[in-house]
Backbone as ProteinMPNN parsed JSONL, in Angstrom:
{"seq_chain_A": "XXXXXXXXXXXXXXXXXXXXXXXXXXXXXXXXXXXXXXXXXXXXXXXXXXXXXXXXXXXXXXX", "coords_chain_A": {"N_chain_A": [[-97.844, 93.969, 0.071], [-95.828, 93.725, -2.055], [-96.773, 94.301, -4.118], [-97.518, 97.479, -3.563], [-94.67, 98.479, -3.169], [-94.399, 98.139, -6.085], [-95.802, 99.181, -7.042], [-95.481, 101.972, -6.141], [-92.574, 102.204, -7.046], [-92.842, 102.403, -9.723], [-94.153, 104.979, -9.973], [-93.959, 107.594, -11.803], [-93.56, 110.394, -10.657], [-92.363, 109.898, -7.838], [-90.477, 108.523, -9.178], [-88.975, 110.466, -10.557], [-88.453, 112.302, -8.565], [-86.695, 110.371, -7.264], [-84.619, 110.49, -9.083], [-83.605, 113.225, -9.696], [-82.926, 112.94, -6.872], [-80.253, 111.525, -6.915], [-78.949, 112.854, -9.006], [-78.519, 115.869, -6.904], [-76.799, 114.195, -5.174], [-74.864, 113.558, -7.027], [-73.86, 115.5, -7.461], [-72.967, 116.628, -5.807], [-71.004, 115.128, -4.678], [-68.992, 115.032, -6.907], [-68.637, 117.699, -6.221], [-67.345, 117.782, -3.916], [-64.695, 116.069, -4.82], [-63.551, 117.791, -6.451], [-62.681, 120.067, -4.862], [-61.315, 118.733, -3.074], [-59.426, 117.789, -5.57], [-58.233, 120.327, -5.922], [-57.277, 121.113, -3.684], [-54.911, 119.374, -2.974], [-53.785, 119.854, -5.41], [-52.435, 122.448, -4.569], [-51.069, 121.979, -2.32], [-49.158, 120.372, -3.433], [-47.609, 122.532, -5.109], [-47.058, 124.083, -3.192], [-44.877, 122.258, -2.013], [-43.459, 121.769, -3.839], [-42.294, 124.115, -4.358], [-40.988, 124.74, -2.225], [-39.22, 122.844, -2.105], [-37.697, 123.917, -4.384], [-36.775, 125.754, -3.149], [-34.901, 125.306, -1.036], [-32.931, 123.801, -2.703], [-32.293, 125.687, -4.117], [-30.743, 127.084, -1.903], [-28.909, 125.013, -1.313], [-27.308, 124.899, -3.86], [-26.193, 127.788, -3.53], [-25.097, 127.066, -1.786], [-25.829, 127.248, 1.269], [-27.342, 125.873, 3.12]], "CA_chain_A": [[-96.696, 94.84, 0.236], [-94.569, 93.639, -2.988], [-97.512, 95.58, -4.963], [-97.631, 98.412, -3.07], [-93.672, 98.987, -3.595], [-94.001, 97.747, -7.309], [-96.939, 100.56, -8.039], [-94.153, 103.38, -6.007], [-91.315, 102.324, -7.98], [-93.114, 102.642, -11.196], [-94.533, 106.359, -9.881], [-93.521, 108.869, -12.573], [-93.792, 111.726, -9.615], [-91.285, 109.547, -7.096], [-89.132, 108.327, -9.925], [-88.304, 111.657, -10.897], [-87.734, 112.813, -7.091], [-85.229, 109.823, -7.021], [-83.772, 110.991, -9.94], [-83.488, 114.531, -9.123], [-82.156, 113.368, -5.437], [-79.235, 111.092, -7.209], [-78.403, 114.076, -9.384], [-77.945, 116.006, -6.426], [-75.763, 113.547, -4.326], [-73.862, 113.158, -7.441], [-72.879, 117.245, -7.798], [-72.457, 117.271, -4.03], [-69.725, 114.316, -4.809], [-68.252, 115.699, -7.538], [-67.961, 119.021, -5.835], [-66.328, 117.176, -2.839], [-63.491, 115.724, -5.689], [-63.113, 119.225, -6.778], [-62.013, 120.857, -3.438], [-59.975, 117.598, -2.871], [-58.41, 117.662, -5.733], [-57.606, 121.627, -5.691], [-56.136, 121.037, -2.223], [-53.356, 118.518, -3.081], [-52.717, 120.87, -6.482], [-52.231, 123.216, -3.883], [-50.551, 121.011, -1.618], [-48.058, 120.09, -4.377], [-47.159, 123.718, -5.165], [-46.344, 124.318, -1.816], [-43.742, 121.21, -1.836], [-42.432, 121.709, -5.161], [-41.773, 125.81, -3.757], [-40.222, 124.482, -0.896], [-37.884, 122.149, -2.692], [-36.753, 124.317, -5.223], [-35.843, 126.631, -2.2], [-34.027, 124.379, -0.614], [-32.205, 123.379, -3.882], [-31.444, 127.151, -4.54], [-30.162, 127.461, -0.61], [-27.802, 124.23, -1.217], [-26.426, 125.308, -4.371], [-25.344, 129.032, -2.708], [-23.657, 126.833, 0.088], [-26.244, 128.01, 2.41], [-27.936, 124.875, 3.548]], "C_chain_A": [[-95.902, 94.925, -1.071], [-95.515, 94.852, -4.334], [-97.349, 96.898, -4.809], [-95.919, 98.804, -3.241], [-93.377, 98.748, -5.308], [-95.151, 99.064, -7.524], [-95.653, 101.817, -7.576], [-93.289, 103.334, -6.816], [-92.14, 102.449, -9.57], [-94.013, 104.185, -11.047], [-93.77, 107.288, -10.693], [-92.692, 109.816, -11.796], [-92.029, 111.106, -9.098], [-90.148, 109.147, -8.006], [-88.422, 109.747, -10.126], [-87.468, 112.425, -9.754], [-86.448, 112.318, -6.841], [-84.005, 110.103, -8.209], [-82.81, 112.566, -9.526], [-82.408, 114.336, -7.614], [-80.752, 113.034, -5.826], [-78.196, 112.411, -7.802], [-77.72, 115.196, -8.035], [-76.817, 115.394, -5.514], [-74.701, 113.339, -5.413], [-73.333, 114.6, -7.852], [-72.421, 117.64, -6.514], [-70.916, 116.478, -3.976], [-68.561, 114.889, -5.598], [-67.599, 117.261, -6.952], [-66.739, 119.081, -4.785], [-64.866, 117.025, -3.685], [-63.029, 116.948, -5.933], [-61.939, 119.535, -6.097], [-61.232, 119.898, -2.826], [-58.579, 117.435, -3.567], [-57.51, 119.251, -5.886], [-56.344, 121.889, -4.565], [-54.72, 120.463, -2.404], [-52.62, 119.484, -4.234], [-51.961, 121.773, -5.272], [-51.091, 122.847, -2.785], [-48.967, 120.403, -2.402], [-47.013, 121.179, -4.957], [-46.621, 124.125, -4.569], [-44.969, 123.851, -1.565], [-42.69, 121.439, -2.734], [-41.51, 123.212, -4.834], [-40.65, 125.468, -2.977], [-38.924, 123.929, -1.212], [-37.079, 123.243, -3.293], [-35.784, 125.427, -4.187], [-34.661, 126.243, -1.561], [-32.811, 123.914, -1.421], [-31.407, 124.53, -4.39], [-30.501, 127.094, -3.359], [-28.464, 126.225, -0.671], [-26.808, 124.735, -2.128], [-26.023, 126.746, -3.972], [-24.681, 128.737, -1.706], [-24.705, 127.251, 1.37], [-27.186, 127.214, 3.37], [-27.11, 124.407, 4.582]], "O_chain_A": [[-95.319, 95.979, -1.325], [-95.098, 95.749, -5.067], [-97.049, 97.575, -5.792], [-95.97, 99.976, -3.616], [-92.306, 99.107, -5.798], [-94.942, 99.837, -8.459], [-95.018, 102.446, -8.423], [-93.051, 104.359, -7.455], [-91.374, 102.638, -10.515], [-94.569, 104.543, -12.085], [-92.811, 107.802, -10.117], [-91.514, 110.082, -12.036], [-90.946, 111.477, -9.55], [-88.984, 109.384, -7.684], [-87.258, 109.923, -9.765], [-86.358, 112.954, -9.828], [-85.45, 112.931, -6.464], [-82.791, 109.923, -8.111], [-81.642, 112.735, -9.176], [-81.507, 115.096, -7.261], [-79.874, 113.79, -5.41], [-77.141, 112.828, -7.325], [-76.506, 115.395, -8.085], [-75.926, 116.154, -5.133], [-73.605, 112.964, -4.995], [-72.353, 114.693, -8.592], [-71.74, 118.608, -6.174], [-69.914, 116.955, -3.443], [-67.452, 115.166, -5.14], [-66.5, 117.772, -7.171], [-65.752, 119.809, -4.681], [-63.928, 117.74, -3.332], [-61.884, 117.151, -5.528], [-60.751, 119.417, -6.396], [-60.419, 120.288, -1.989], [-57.45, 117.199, -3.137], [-56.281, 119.27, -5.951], [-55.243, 122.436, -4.521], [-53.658, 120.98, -2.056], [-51.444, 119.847, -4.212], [-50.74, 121.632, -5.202], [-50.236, 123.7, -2.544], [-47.928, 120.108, -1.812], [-45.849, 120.893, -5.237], [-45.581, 124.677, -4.93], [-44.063, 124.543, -1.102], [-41.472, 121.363, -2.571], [-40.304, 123.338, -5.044], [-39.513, 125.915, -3.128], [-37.831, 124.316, -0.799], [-35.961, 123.527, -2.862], [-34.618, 125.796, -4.327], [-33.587, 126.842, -1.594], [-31.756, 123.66, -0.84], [-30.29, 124.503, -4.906], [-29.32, 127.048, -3.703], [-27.342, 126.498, -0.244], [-25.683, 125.032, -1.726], [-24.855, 126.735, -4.36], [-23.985, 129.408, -0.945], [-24.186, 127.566, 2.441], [-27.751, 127.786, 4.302], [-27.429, 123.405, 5.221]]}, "name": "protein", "num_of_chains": 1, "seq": "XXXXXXXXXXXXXXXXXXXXXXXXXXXXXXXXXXXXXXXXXXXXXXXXXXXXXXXXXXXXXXX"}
């Protein structure tokens, strides 16, 4: 058995597959961070909007 996984792991063919698969799990990750961190920019924009509204509404007395 320890042969038979020591000849696969030294396969050219399958190394490359596991290469190739890492690559994708690591652009599927990264893409995840992306759209995570877009959201909170987004998410932060929203808040910071909100405040300054709020901040305009107090100073006019209207809060």
């Amino acid at each position: 058995m320890y042969e038979e996984i020591k000849q696969v792991s030294s396969d050219p063919i399958i190394d490359d597959k596991l290469r190739q698969a890492m690559i994708k799990q690591m652009e599927i990750g990264y893409q995840q961070m992306y759209e995570i961190n877009l959201q909170m920019a987004n998410d932060m924009f929203h808040l910071e909007s909100e405040a300054e509204t709020i901040n305009d509404n107090i100073v006019k007395g209207e809060w």
